[in-house]
Tab-separated table of C-alpha atoms in Angstrom:
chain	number	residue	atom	x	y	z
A	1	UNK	CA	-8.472	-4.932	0.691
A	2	UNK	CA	-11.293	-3.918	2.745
A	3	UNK	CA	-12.467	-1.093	-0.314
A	4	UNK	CA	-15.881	-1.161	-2.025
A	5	UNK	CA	-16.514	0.683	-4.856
A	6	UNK	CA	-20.410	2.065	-5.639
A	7	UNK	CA	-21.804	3.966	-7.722
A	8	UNK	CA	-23.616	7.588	-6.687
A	9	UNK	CA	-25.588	9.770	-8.875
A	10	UNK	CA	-23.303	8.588	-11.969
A	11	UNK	CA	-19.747	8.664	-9.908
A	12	UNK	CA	-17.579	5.610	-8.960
A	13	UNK	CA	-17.108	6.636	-4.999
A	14	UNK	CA	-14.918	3.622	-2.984
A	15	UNK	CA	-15.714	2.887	0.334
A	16	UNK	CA	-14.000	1.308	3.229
A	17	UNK	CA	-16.350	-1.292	4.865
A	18	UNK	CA	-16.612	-1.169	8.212
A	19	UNK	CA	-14.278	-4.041	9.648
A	20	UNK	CA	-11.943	-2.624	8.015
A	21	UNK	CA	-12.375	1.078	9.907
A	22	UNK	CA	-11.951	-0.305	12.955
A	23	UNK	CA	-9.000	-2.109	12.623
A	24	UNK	CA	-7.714	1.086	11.072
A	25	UNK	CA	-9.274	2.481	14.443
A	26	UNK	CA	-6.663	0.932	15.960
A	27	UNK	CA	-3.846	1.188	13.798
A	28	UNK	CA	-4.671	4.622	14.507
A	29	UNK	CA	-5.631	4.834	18.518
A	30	UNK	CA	-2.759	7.288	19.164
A	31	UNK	CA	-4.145	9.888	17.445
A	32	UNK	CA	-8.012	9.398	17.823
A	33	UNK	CA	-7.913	7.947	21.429
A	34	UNK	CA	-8.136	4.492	22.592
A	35	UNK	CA	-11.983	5.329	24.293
A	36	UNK	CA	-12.917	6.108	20.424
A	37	UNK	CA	-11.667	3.198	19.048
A	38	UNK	CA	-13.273	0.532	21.388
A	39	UNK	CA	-16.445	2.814	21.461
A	40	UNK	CA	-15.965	2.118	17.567
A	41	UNK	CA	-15.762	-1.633	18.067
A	42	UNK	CA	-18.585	-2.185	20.676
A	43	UNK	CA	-20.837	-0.169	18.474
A	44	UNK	CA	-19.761	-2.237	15.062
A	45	UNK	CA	-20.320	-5.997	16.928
A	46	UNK	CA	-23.376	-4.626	19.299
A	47	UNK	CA	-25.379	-2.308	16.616
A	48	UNK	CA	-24.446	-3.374	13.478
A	49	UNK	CA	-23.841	-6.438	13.504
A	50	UNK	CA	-20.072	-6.886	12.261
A	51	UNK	CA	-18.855	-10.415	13.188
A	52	UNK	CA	-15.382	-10.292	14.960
A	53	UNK	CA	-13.853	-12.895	12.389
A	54	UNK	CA	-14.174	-9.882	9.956
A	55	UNK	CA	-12.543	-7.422	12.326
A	56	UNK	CA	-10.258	-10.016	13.143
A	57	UNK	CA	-9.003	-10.409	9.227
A	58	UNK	CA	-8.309	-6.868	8.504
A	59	UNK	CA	-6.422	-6.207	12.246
A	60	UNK	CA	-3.990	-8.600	11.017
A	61	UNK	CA	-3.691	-7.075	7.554
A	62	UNK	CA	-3.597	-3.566	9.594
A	63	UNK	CA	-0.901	-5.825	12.427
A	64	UNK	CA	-3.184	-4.762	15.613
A	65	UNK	CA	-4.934	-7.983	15.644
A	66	UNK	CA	-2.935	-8.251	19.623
A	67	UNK	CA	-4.541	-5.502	20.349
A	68	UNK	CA	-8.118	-5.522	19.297
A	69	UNK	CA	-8.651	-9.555	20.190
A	70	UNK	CA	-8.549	-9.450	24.262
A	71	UNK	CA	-10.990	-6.310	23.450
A	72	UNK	CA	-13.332	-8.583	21.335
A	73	UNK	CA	-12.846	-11.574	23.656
A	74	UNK	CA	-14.088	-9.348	26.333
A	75	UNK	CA	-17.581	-7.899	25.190
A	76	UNK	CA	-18.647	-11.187	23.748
């Protein structure tokens, strides 16, 4: 879930899409920092447009969907 696969000068490369890296930005926060991983977020709903529902879906595949939502609730 969350995988794309494209195709690059002849080569089948997969992807994650982006919702999907920051819930695993979170999964993760221990090791990369919590400031990283909400920098992550802000930047993915402010600059590129990624609509929370989709971060939403793969933080409860990824079971941090407690954490990231009162972070989401908060910058919108």
């Amino acid at each position: 879930s969350g995988i794309e696969e494209h195709k690059i000068e002849g080569y089948k490369i997969k992807i994650y899409v982006l919702a999907k890296t920051i819930a695993d930005c979170f999964k993760f926060r221990n090791k990369i920092g919590m400031d990283v991983a909400r920098n992550a977020l802000k930047a993915a709903v402010n600059e590129k447009g990624i609509k929370p529902k989709d971060i939403m879906h793969y933080a409860k595949i990824c079971r941090v969907n407690h954490i990231i939502k009162p972070i989401i609730e908060a910058i919108l």
